[in-house]
Amino acid sequence: MGEKRQWKCKYSLARSLPRILVLLLPLFSTIQSFESFDYGDALSKSLLYFEAQRSGRLPHDQRVTWRHHSGLIDGLEQGVDLVGGYYDAGDNVKFGLPMAYTITLLSWSIMEFKDQIVFAGEFHHALQAIKWGTDYFIKAHTHPHILWAQVGDGDTDHLCWQRPEDMTTSRRAYKVEESNPGSEVVGETAAAMAAASIVFRKTNPDYSHLLLEHAQQLFEFGDKFRGKYDVSIEAAKGYYPSVSGYMDELLWAALWLHRATNNISYFNYAIQNAESFGGITWAITEFSWDVKYAGVQIIAAMLPIEGRNKDEKQVHQEYRSKAEYYICACLNKNNSTNIKRTPALLLTVYSNYLNSTNQMLNCNKGLVETHEILSFVKSQLDYILGSNPMGLSYLVGYGPAYPQRVHHRGASAASYRENKVFVGCMQSYHTWFGSHNPNPNVLVGALVGGPDSNDEFRDRRDNFAQTEACTYNTAPLVGVFAQFHAQQKGWLQFH
Ligand SMILES: *[C@@H]1O[C@H](CO)[C@@H](O)[C@H](O)[C@H]1NC(C)=O
Ligand SMILES: *[C@@H]1O[C@H](CO)[C@@H](O)[C@H](O)[C@H]1NC(C)=O
Ligand SMILES: *[C@@H]1O[C@H](CO)[C@@H](O)[C@H](O)[C@H]1NC(C)=O
Ligand SMILES: CC(=O)N[C@H]1CO[C@H](CO)[C@@H](O)[C@@H]1O
């Protein structure tokens, strides 16, 4: 299928954004908005996408009705129930690392912008999107020191173009354990469950408590039995290899556990390992399923530090300076244009933090007010939603024009609900992958890879770099859409 050994959705949309935005940015401070986008609609749609990516037995209230049950024997071969969870992108593999990262970002989005999501009437759907992932992690964490971290393998899956409901490819499951460790996936799953426990604390305290227990056990496991997960699970290597190693995930997990428990030992972990784990030495303008340093730095920068000693305050200050380097670099105010990911979530969170503590951002090209950061984020959102040279919304299903041939097995084939006749790999490949027609099912809310560095976009199913979507690219937009929707509707921005 031509997609073998791609590093999925790592450098896609937003690669070309900084260049355009540098040109546009001065306009935004004077012109509030030259085109009005419906962020509320974008928010609702972005949450629908997670229903389209569901694996397992679908519930009665499933709104994306072209999908049906799939992966119902996942784990059976190994005697473990791994039914559920999410497909990461346009294929039918369940990859643990990006799935966990998706849930961390969704949870972060939803805790940080909870009031705005409630205001938009989407809180219930948002909780469901998280729970579909965390219910699966609970199943996959079968022993304190065992985590099932993948079902299916990319190589056989990518030789087959088949809707998930008809799947005939390998559903072998892979685990990490003491003798076969995988600290990236274990750390990220700990982070996801800790973050989700915060989200569920009020609405479902028992569930929140359960998630926290899993998170604490996983962190202990990932920290004590350290090892690269793509060495232990070779089947992950061609698709989600860990280039940055696991130290960023361990810091990330510790900070999320600190936020969830307020237990000082996690704070101390992030401070004591700050230097040796690269937390305060790396200044990286990438935030992705692989590299989390910018997220670590931003969360650490927002930690309250009253009562901490001089050395701890010093480490905190170094985290903060790296965090601000990242934000400044995104805004092109730190001599860097090397932003490869849409940084909207991090910027919006940090901007709200600065505003609520009455601070400004100090970049080496000058002081930046929080409304300037938000203008930049808004310009990114508007670019995604249609304010771009192609005049296309890269959020599928939004607005009058959007990609029609998304690289997605289920969306490209006839809906199982309408046509239950089994379609094998080859027949499906010829009939659906090979078709020049638009997909029969619209993958509403998916953010596709997007335009190339010349702002061009070719809407072809085989052009996976541009037309495939990944769950972890839509997840951070959920909170940001909610924030801008609330602002657009005159909701009080800061309390
Ligand atoms: C804090 O976390 C550590 C490490 O998990 C644990 O040993 C300790 O008992 C916890 N402290 C409290 C007060 O819960
Ligand atoms: C940043 O760029 C300015 C000119 O735009 C240059 O004078 C300055 O030396 C650069 N600083 C760094 C740290 O590269
Ligand atoms: C915080 O946001 C409000 C509303 O947009 C704005 O009026 C105020 O100037 C901001 N404060 C700072 C410190 O940027
Ligand atoms: C690469 C680069 O230009 N880094 C600078 C970003 O800005 C901070 C201060 O705001 C400097 O300390 C960095 O050297």
Coordinates of C-alpha atoms and ligand atoms in Angstrom, one line a residue:
M1 CA 0.0 0.0 0.0
G2 CA 3.1 2.2 -0.1
E3 CA 2.7 3.2 3.5
K4 CA 5.0 0.6 5.0
R5 CA 7.6 1.9 7.4
Q6 CA 6.3 5.4 7.4
W7 CA 6.7 7.3 10.7
K8 CA 3.2 8.0 11.2
C9 CA 1.8 11.5 11.3
K10 CA 5.0 13.0 12.7
Y11 CA 5.7 15.9 10.5
S12 CA 2.5 16.9 8.6
L13 CA 0.2 19.9 8.9
A14 CA 1.8 23.0 10.4
R15 CA 5.0 22.3 8.7
S16 CA 4.1 25.1 6.3
L17 CA 2.2 27.1 8.8
P18 CA 5.0 29.2 10.4
R19 CA 6.0 30.7 7.1
I20 CA 2.5 31.9 6.2
L21 CA 1.8 33.0 9.7
V22 CA 4.9 35.1 10.0
L23 CA 3.4 37.1 7.1
L24 CA 0.0 37.2 8.6
L25 CA 0.8 37.7 12.2
P26 CA 1.1 41.5 12.1
L27 CA -2.4 41.6 10.7
F28 CA -4.0 39.8 13.5
S29 CA -3.2 42.4 16.1
T30 CA -5.2 45.0 14.2
I31 CA -7.8 42.9 12.4
Q32 CA -9.7 40.7 14.9
S33 CA -10.9 38.3 12.3
F34 CA -11.4 38.6 8.6
E35 CA -13.3 35.4 8.2
S36 CA -15.5 33.8 10.8
F37 CA -15.3 30.1 11.5
D38 CA -17.7 28.1 13.6
Y39 CA -15.5 26.7 16.3
G40 CA -18.5 25.1 18.1
D41 CA -19.2 23.0 15.0
A42 CA -15.5 22.2 14.7
L43 CA -15.5 21.0 18.3
S44 CA -18.5 18.8 17.9
K45 CA -17.0 17.3 14.8
S46 CA -13.6 16.7 16.3
L47 CA -15.3 14.6 19.0
L48 CA -17.2 12.5 16.4
Y49 CA -13.9 11.4 14.9
F50 CA -13.1 9.4 18.0
E51 CA -16.3 7.3 17.5
A52 CA -15.2 6.5 13.9
Q53 CA -11.8 5.2 15.3
R54 CA -13.4 2.9 17.8
S55 CA -12.4 -0.8 17.9
G56 CA -14.5 -3.4 19.7
R57 CA -18.2 -3.7 20.4
L58 CA -19.9 -0.4 19.6
P59 CA -22.6 0.8 22.0
H60 CA -26.2 1.7 21.2
D61 CA -25.5 5.4 21.3
Q62 CA -22.8 5.2 18.7
R63 CA -23.3 8.2 16.5
V64 CA -21.0 7.3 13.6
T65 CA -23.3 4.7 12.2
W66 CA -21.3 3.6 9.2
R67 CA -19.0 1.8 11.6
H68 CA -19.9 -1.5 13.3
H69 CA -18.3 -4.0 15.8
S70 CA -14.7 -5.1 15.0
G71 CA -11.7 -6.7 16.6
L72 CA -13.9 -8.9 18.8
I73 CA -11.3 -11.6 19.3
D74 CA -8.4 -9.3 20.0
G75 CA -6.2 -10.9 22.6
L76 CA -8.0 -14.3 22.4
E77 CA -4.9 -16.1 21.1
Q78 CA -3.0 -15.0 24.2
G79 CA -5.8 -15.6 26.6
V80 CA -6.4 -11.9 27.4
D81 CA -9.4 -9.7 26.6
L82 CA -8.2 -6.8 24.5
V83 CA -11.5 -5.9 22.8
G84 CA -11.9 -2.1 22.5
G85 CA -9.6 0.8 22.3
Y86 CA -8.8 2.9 19.2
Y87 CA -7.3 2.4 15.8
D88 CA -4.6 5.1 15.5
A89 CA -5.2 6.2 11.9
G90 CA -6.3 4.8 8.6
D91 CA -5.4 1.2 9.3
N92 CA -6.6 -1.4 11.7
V93 CA -3.7 -1.9 14.1
K94 CA -4.0 -0.8 17.8
F95 CA -0.7 0.8 18.7
G96 CA -0.3 1.4 22.4
L97 CA 2.0 4.4 22.4
P98 CA 0.0 6.8 20.1
M99 CA -3.3 5.5 21.7
A100 CA -2.0 6.5 25.2
Y101 CA -0.7 9.8 23.9
T102 CA -4.1 10.5 22.3
I103 CA -5.8 10.0 25.7
T104 CA -3.3 12.1 27.5
L105 CA -3.9 15.0 25.1
L106 CA -7.7 14.6 25.2
S107 CA -7.7 14.5 29.0
W108 CA -5.4 17.6 29.1
S109 CA -7.7 19.4 26.6
I110 CA -10.8 18.5 28.6
M111 CA -9.5 19.4 32.1
E112 CA -8.0 22.6 31.0
F113 CA -11.0 23.8 29.0
K114 CA -13.7 22.0 31.0
D115 CA -16.0 25.0 31.5
Q116 CA -15.8 25.9 27.8
I117 CA -16.6 22.3 26.7
V118 CA -19.6 22.2 29.1
F119 CA -20.7 25.6 27.7
A120 CA -20.6 24.0 24.2
G121 CA -22.7 21.1 25.4
E122 CA -20.0 18.6 24.5
F123 CA -18.8 17.4 28.0
H124 CA -20.6 14.1 27.8
H125 CA -19.1 13.2 24.4
A126 CA -15.7 14.4 25.5
L127 CA -15.8 12.1 28.6
Q128 CA -16.9 9.2 26.4
A129 CA -14.0 9.8 24.1
I130 CA -11.5 9.5 27.0
K131 CA -13.3 6.5 28.6
W132 CA -13.2 4.5 25.3
G133 CA -9.4 4.6 25.7
T134 CA -9.1 4.2 29.5
D135 CA -11.5 1.3 29.6
Y136 CA -9.1 -0.4 27.2
F137 CA -6.0 0.5 29.2
I138 CA -7.6 -1.1 32.3
K139 CA -8.0 -4.3 30.3
A140 CA -4.5 -4.1 28.9
H141 CA -2.8 -3.7 32.2
T142 CA -3.4 -7.2 33.4
H143 CA -0.7 -7.3 36.2
P144 CA 1.2 -4.5 37.9
H145 CA 4.2 -5.3 35.7
I146 CA 2.5 -6.3 32.5
L147 CA 1.0 -4.0 29.8
W148 CA -0.4 -5.3 26.5
A149 CA 0.9 -2.6 24.2
Q150 CA -0.2 -3.6 20.6
V151 CA -2.7 -5.7 18.8
G152 CA -2.1 -6.5 15.1
D153 CA 1.0 -5.7 13.2
G154 CA 1.6 -3.0 10.6
D155 CA 3.3 -5.2 8.1
T156 CA 0.5 -7.6 7.5
D157 CA -2.1 -4.9 8.1
H158 CA -0.6 -2.7 5.4
L159 CA -0.6 -5.6 2.9
C160 CA -4.4 -5.6 3.2
W161 CA -7.0 -2.9 2.5
Q162 CA -10.0 -4.0 4.4
R163 CA -12.6 -2.3 6.6
P164 CA -12.2 -3.2 10.2
E165 CA -15.5 -5.1 10.4
D166 CA -14.1 -7.7 7.9
M167 CA -10.6 -7.9 9.3
T168 CA -8.8 -11.1 8.4
T169 CA -5.2 -9.9 9.3
S170 CA -3.2 -11.0 12.3
R171 CA -4.6 -9.9 15.6
R172 CA -1.6 -11.0 17.6
A173 CA -1.1 -9.1 20.8
Y174 CA 2.2 -7.9 22.2
K175 CA 3.1 -7.1 25.8
V176 CA 5.9 -5.4 27.8
E177 CA 6.9 -7.0 31.1
E178 CA 9.9 -7.0 33.5
S179 CA 12.0 -9.1 31.2
N180 CA 10.8 -7.3 28.1
P181 CA 10.4 -3.7 29.3
G182 CA 9.0 -0.7 27.4
S183 CA 9.2 2.5 29.4
E184 CA 7.8 4.8 26.7
V185 CA 4.5 3.0 26.3
V186 CA 4.3 2.3 30.1
G187 CA 5.1 5.9 31.0
E188 CA 2.7 7.3 28.4
T189 CA -0.1 5.0 29.6
A190 CA 0.6 6.1 33.2
A191 CA 0.4 9.7 32.1
A192 CA -2.9 9.1 30.2
M193 CA -4.5 7.3 33.2
A194 CA -3.3 9.9 35.7
A195 CA -4.6 12.8 33.5
A196 CA -7.9 11.0 32.9
S197 CA -8.3 10.4 36.6
I198 CA -8.3 14.2 37.1
V199 CA -11.0 14.5 34.4
F200 CA -13.3 11.9 36.1
R201 CA -12.7 13.0 39.7
K202 CA -16.0 14.8 40.1
T203 CA -18.3 12.9 37.7
N204 CA -17.1 9.4 38.5
P205 CA -14.9 9.2 41.6
D206 CA -14.6 5.4 41.8
Y207 CA -13.5 5.2 38.2
S208 CA -11.1 8.1 38.8
H209 CA -9.6 6.3 41.8
L210 CA -9.2 3.1 39.7
L211 CA -7.4 4.9 37.0
L212 CA -5.1 6.5 39.5
E213 CA -4.1 3.1 41.0
H214 CA -3.3 1.8 37.5
A215 CA -1.3 4.9 36.7
Q216 CA 0.8 4.7 39.9
Q217 CA 1.5 1.0 39.3
L218 CA 2.5 1.6 35.7
F219 CA 4.8 4.5 36.6
E220 CA 6.6 2.3 39.2
F221 CA 6.9 -0.5 36.6
G222 CA 8.2 1.8 33.8
D223 CA 10.6 3.5 36.1
K224 CA 12.0 0.4 37.8
F225 CA 12.2 -1.8 34.7
R226 CA 13.6 0.6 32.2
G227 CA 14.0 -0.2 28.5
K228 CA 13.0 1.0 25.0
Y229 CA 9.7 -0.3 24.0
D230 CA 10.5 -0.7 20.3
V231 CA 13.3 -3.1 21.2
S232 CA 10.8 -5.2 23.2
I233 CA 8.0 -4.9 20.6
E234 CA 9.7 -5.0 17.3
A235 CA 6.4 -4.8 15.5
A236 CA 6.1 -1.2 16.7
K237 CA 9.5 -0.1 15.3
G238 CA 8.5 0.4 11.6
Y239 CA 5.6 2.7 12.6
Y240 CA 6.1 4.3 16.0
P241 CA 9.8 4.0 16.8
S242 CA 11.1 5.8 19.8
V243 CA 13.8 8.2 18.8
S244 CA 13.8 10.4 21.9
G245 CA 13.9 7.3 24.2
Y246 CA 11.8 6.9 27.4
M247 CA 13.1 9.6 29.7
D248 CA 10.7 12.2 28.4
E249 CA 7.8 9.8 29.0
L250 CA 9.0 9.1 32.6
L251 CA 9.2 12.9 33.4
W252 CA 5.8 13.4 31.7
A253 CA 4.2 10.6 33.7
A254 CA 5.7 11.9 37.0
L255 CA 4.3 15.4 36.3
W256 CA 0.8 14.0 35.5
L257 CA 0.9 11.9 38.6
H258 CA 1.9 14.9 40.6
R259 CA -1.0 16.8 39.2
A260 CA -3.4 13.9 39.9
T261 CA -2.2 13.1 43.5
N262 CA -0.4 16.2 44.7
N263 CA 2.1 13.7 46.1
I264 CA 5.4 15.5 46.4
S265 CA 7.5 12.5 45.6
Y266 CA 6.4 12.8 41.9
F267 CA 7.4 16.5 41.9
N268 CA 10.8 15.5 43.4
Y269 CA 11.2 12.9 40.7
A270 CA 10.8 15.6 38.0
I271 CA 13.1 18.0 39.7
Q272 CA 15.8 15.4 40.6
N273 CA 15.9 13.9 37.2
A274 CA 15.5 17.1 35.3
E275 CA 19.0 17.3 34.1
S276 CA 20.0 13.7 33.7
F277 CA 16.7 12.9 31.8
G278 CA 17.1 15.9 29.5
G279 CA 14.1 17.8 30.9
I280 CA 16.0 21.1 31.3
T281 CA 18.7 20.5 28.7
W282 CA 16.7 19.8 25.6
A283 CA 15.2 22.8 23.8
I284 CA 13.1 21.1 21.2
T285 CA 10.6 22.6 18.9
E286 CA 8.7 19.4 18.3
F287 CA 5.9 18.0 20.5
S288 CA 4.7 14.6 19.2
W289 CA 3.8 11.0 20.1
D290 CA 7.6 10.5 20.3
V291 CA 9.0 13.7 21.8
K292 CA 7.3 15.2 24.9
Y293 CA 9.9 17.5 26.3
A294 CA 8.0 20.7 25.4
G295 CA 4.9 19.3 27.2
V296 CA 7.1 18.4 30.3
Q297 CA 8.6 21.8 30.3
I298 CA 5.3 23.6 30.1
I299 CA 3.7 21.6 32.9
A300 CA 6.8 22.0 35.1
A301 CA 6.8 25.8 34.4
M302 CA 3.3 26.1 35.7
L303 CA 4.0 24.3 39.0
P304 CA 3.6 26.4 42.1
I305 CA 7.0 26.5 43.9
E306 CA 6.3 28.3 47.2
G307 CA 8.2 26.8 50.0
R308 CA 10.7 25.0 47.7
N309 CA 14.5 25.4 48.3
K310 CA 16.9 27.4 46.2
D311 CA 18.1 24.5 44.1
E312 CA 14.6 23.3 43.4
K313 CA 13.7 26.9 42.4
Q314 CA 16.7 27.0 40.1
V315 CA 15.6 23.7 38.3
H316 CA 12.1 25.1 38.0
Q317 CA 13.4 28.3 36.5
E318 CA 15.3 26.2 33.9
Y319 CA 12.2 24.3 33.0
R320 CA 10.4 27.5 32.6
S321 CA 13.1 29.0 30.4
K322 CA 12.9 26.0 28.1
A323 CA 9.1 26.2 28.0
E324 CA 9.2 29.8 27.0
Y325 CA 11.8 29.0 24.4
Y326 CA 9.3 26.6 22.9
I327 CA 6.5 29.1 23.0
C328 CA 8.7 31.9 21.6
A329 CA 10.0 29.7 18.8
C330 CA 6.4 28.8 17.9
L331 CA 5.7 32.6 17.7
N332 CA 8.8 33.0 15.6
K333 CA 10.2 35.3 18.3
N334 CA 13.2 33.2 19.2
N335 CA 15.1 33.0 15.9
S336 CA 13.6 29.6 15.2
T337 CA 11.2 28.6 12.5
N338 CA 11.5 24.9 13.0
I339 CA 8.1 24.1 14.2
K340 CA 6.9 20.8 12.9
R341 CA 3.7 20.3 14.9
T342 CA 0.6 22.3 15.5
P343 CA 1.4 23.7 18.9
A344 CA -2.1 25.1 19.5
L345 CA -2.8 23.2 22.8
L346 CA 0.4 24.0 24.5
L347 CA 0.2 27.7 23.5
T348 CA -3.3 28.1 24.6
V349 CA -2.8 26.4 27.9
Y350 CA 0.3 28.5 28.6
S351 CA -1.3 31.7 27.5
N352 CA -4.2 31.1 29.9
Y353 CA -1.7 30.4 32.6
L354 CA 0.2 33.6 32.0
N355 CA -3.0 35.6 31.8
S356 CA -4.4 34.2 35.0
T357 CA -1.1 35.0 36.8
N358 CA -0.9 38.4 35.2
Q359 CA 2.4 37.8 33.4
M360 CA 3.7 38.4 29.9
L361 CA 5.9 36.2 27.8
N362 CA 9.5 37.3 27.5
C363 CA 11.0 36.3 24.1
N364 CA 14.3 37.5 22.8
K365 CA 12.6 39.5 20.2
G366 CA 10.5 41.3 22.8
L367 CA 7.6 41.0 25.3
V368 CA 4.5 39.2 24.1
E369 CA 1.0 39.8 25.5
T370 CA -1.3 36.8 25.9
H371 CA -3.7 38.1 23.3
E372 CA -0.9 37.9 20.7
I373 CA -0.3 34.2 21.5
L374 CA -4.0 33.6 21.1
S375 CA -4.1 35.4 17.8
F376 CA -1.4 33.2 16.6
V377 CA -3.3 30.1 17.7
K378 CA -6.5 31.4 16.1
S379 CA -4.6 31.9 12.8
Q380 CA -3.5 28.3 12.9
L381 CA -7.1 27.1 13.6
D382 CA -8.4 29.3 10.8
Y383 CA -5.8 27.9 8.4
I384 CA -6.9 24.4 9.3
L385 CA -10.6 25.3 8.8
G386 CA -10.2 26.9 5.4
S387 CA -8.3 30.1 5.5
N388 CA -5.5 28.7 3.3
P389 CA -4.4 28.9 -0.4
M390 CA -6.3 25.7 -1.3
G391 CA -9.5 27.1 0.4
L392 CA -10.0 23.6 1.9
S393 CA -10.8 22.7 5.5
Y394 CA -8.3 20.1 6.6
L395 CA -10.8 19.1 9.3
V396 CA -12.8 16.5 7.4
G397 CA -16.6 17.2 7.2
Y398 CA -16.2 20.9 8.2
G399 CA -17.4 23.6 5.8
P400 CA -18.1 23.4 2.1
A401 CA -14.8 22.0 0.9
Y402 CA -12.7 19.3 2.5
P403 CA -10.7 16.2 1.5
Q404 CA -12.8 13.6 -0.1
R405 CA -10.4 10.7 -0.4
V406 CA -9.1 10.3 3.1
H407 CA -6.6 7.4 3.4
H408 CA -8.8 5.3 5.7
R409 CA -9.8 1.7 5.2
G410 CA -13.3 2.0 6.8
A411 CA -14.2 5.3 5.3
S412 CA -13.2 4.3 1.8
A413 CA -15.3 1.1 1.7
A414 CA -19.1 0.6 1.7
S415 CA -20.5 0.8 5.2
Y416 CA -20.8 -2.6 6.9
R417 CA -24.2 -1.6 8.2
E418 CA -25.5 -1.3 4.7
N419 CA -23.5 -4.1 3.0
K420 CA -22.6 -7.0 5.3
V421 CA -21.2 -9.1 2.5
F422 CA -17.6 -10.0 3.4
V423 CA -15.0 -8.2 1.3
G424 CA -11.4 -9.6 1.4
C425 CA -8.1 -7.8 1.2
M426 CA -7.6 -7.9 -2.5
Q427 CA -11.1 -7.3 -3.7
S428 CA -11.4 -4.4 -1.3
Y429 CA -8.0 -3.0 -2.5
H430 CA -9.2 -3.0 -6.1
T431 CA -12.7 -1.8 -5.5
W432 CA -12.1 0.8 -2.8
F433 CA -8.5 1.8 -2.6
G434 CA -8.2 1.9 -6.4
S435 CA -11.3 4.0 -6.9
H436 CA -11.0 7.6 -7.9
N437 CA -14.4 8.4 -6.4
P438 CA -14.9 10.2 -3.1
N439 CA -15.0 8.0 0.0
P440 CA -18.6 6.7 0.6
N441 CA -18.3 7.5 4.3
V442 CA -17.2 10.9 5.6
L443 CA -14.6 10.7 8.4
V444 CA -16.0 13.7 10.1
G445 CA -13.7 15.5 12.5
A446 CA -10.4 13.9 11.3
L447 CA -7.5 16.3 10.8
V448 CA -5.6 15.0 7.7
G449 CA -1.9 15.3 7.2
G450 CA -2.5 18.4 5.2
P451 CA -0.7 20.5 2.7
D452 CA 3.0 20.3 1.7
S453 CA 5.5 23.0 2.2
N454 CA 4.2 24.8 -0.8
D455 CA 0.7 24.8 0.6
E456 CA -0.4 22.3 -2.0
F457 CA -2.6 19.4 -1.3
R458 CA -3.4 16.4 -3.5
D459 CA -6.6 14.7 -2.5
R460 CA -5.7 11.1 -3.4
R461 CA -6.2 8.0 -1.3
D462 CA -2.7 6.7 -2.0
N463 CA -1.2 10.0 -0.9
F464 CA -1.2 8.9 2.7
A465 CA 1.2 11.6 3.9
Q466 CA -1.4 14.2 3.1
T467 CA -4.7 12.4 3.3
E468 CA -4.3 10.2 6.4
A469 CA -5.5 11.4 9.8
C470 CA -4.3 10.3 13.3
T471 CA -6.2 10.4 16.5
Y472 CA -3.4 12.3 18.4
N473 CA -3.6 15.2 15.9
T474 CA -7.3 15.8 16.5
A475 CA -7.1 15.3 20.3
P476 CA -5.3 18.6 21.2
L477 CA -7.7 20.6 19.0
V478 CA -10.7 19.6 21.1
G479 CA -9.8 22.0 23.9
V480 CA -8.6 24.7 21.7
F481 CA -11.8 24.7 19.6
A482 CA -13.8 24.8 22.9
Q483 CA -11.8 27.9 24.1
F484 CA -12.3 29.8 20.8
H485 CA -16.0 28.8 20.6
A486 CA -16.5 30.1 24.1
Q487 CA -14.6 33.3 23.3
Q488 CA -16.6 33.7 20.0
K489 CA -19.9 33.5 21.9
G490 CA -18.8 36.1 24.4
W491 CA -18.4 33.7 27.2
L492 CA -16.2 35.2 30.0
Q493 CA -12.7 34.2 29.0
F494 CA -10.9 34.1 32.3
H495 CA -12.3 33.4 35.8
Ligands
LIG1 C1 3.6 9.2 47.4 O1 4.0 8.4 46.4 C2 5.1 7.5 46.7 C3 5.5 6.8 45.5 O2 4.5 6.2 44.8 C4 4.5 6.6 47.8 O3 5.6 5.7 48.2 C5 4.0 7.4 49.0 O4 3.4 6.5 49.9 C6 3.0 8.4 48.5 N1 2.7 9.3 49.7 C7 1.5 9.6 50.0 C8 1.3 10.6 51.1 O5 0.5 9.1 49.5
LIG2 C1 18.5 36.3 16.7 O1 18.4 37.0 15.5 C2 18.9 38.3 15.5 C3 18.5 39.0 14.2 O2 17.3 38.7 13.8 C4 20.4 38.3 15.7 O3 20.9 39.6 15.8 C5 20.7 37.5 17.0 O4 22.1 37.3 17.2 C6 20.0 36.1 17.0 N1 20.2 35.5 18.2 C7 20.5 34.2 18.4 C8 20.7 33.7 19.8 O5 20.7 33.5 17.4
LIG3 C1 -5.7 38.7 30.0 O1 -6.8 38.6 29.1 C2 -7.6 39.8 29.1 C3 -8.8 39.5 28.2 O2 -8.4 39.1 26.9 C4 -6.9 41.0 28.7 O3 -7.7 42.1 28.8 C5 -5.6 41.2 29.6 O4 -4.9 42.2 29.1 C6 -4.8 39.9 29.6 N1 -3.7 40.0 30.6 C7 -2.4 39.9 30.3 C8 -1.5 40.0 31.4 O5 -2.1 39.7 29.2
LIG4 C1 17.9 29.4 19.8 C2 17.6 30.6 20.5 O1 17.6 31.7 19.9 N1 17.4 30.6 21.8 C3 17.2 31.7 22.6 C4 15.7 31.9 22.8 O2 15.4 33.0 23.7 C5 16.0 32.9 25.0 C6 15.7 34.1 25.9 O3 14.4 34.5 25.6 C7 17.5 32.7 24.9 O4 18.1 32.5 26.2 C8 17.9 31.6 24.0 O5 19.3 31.5 23.7

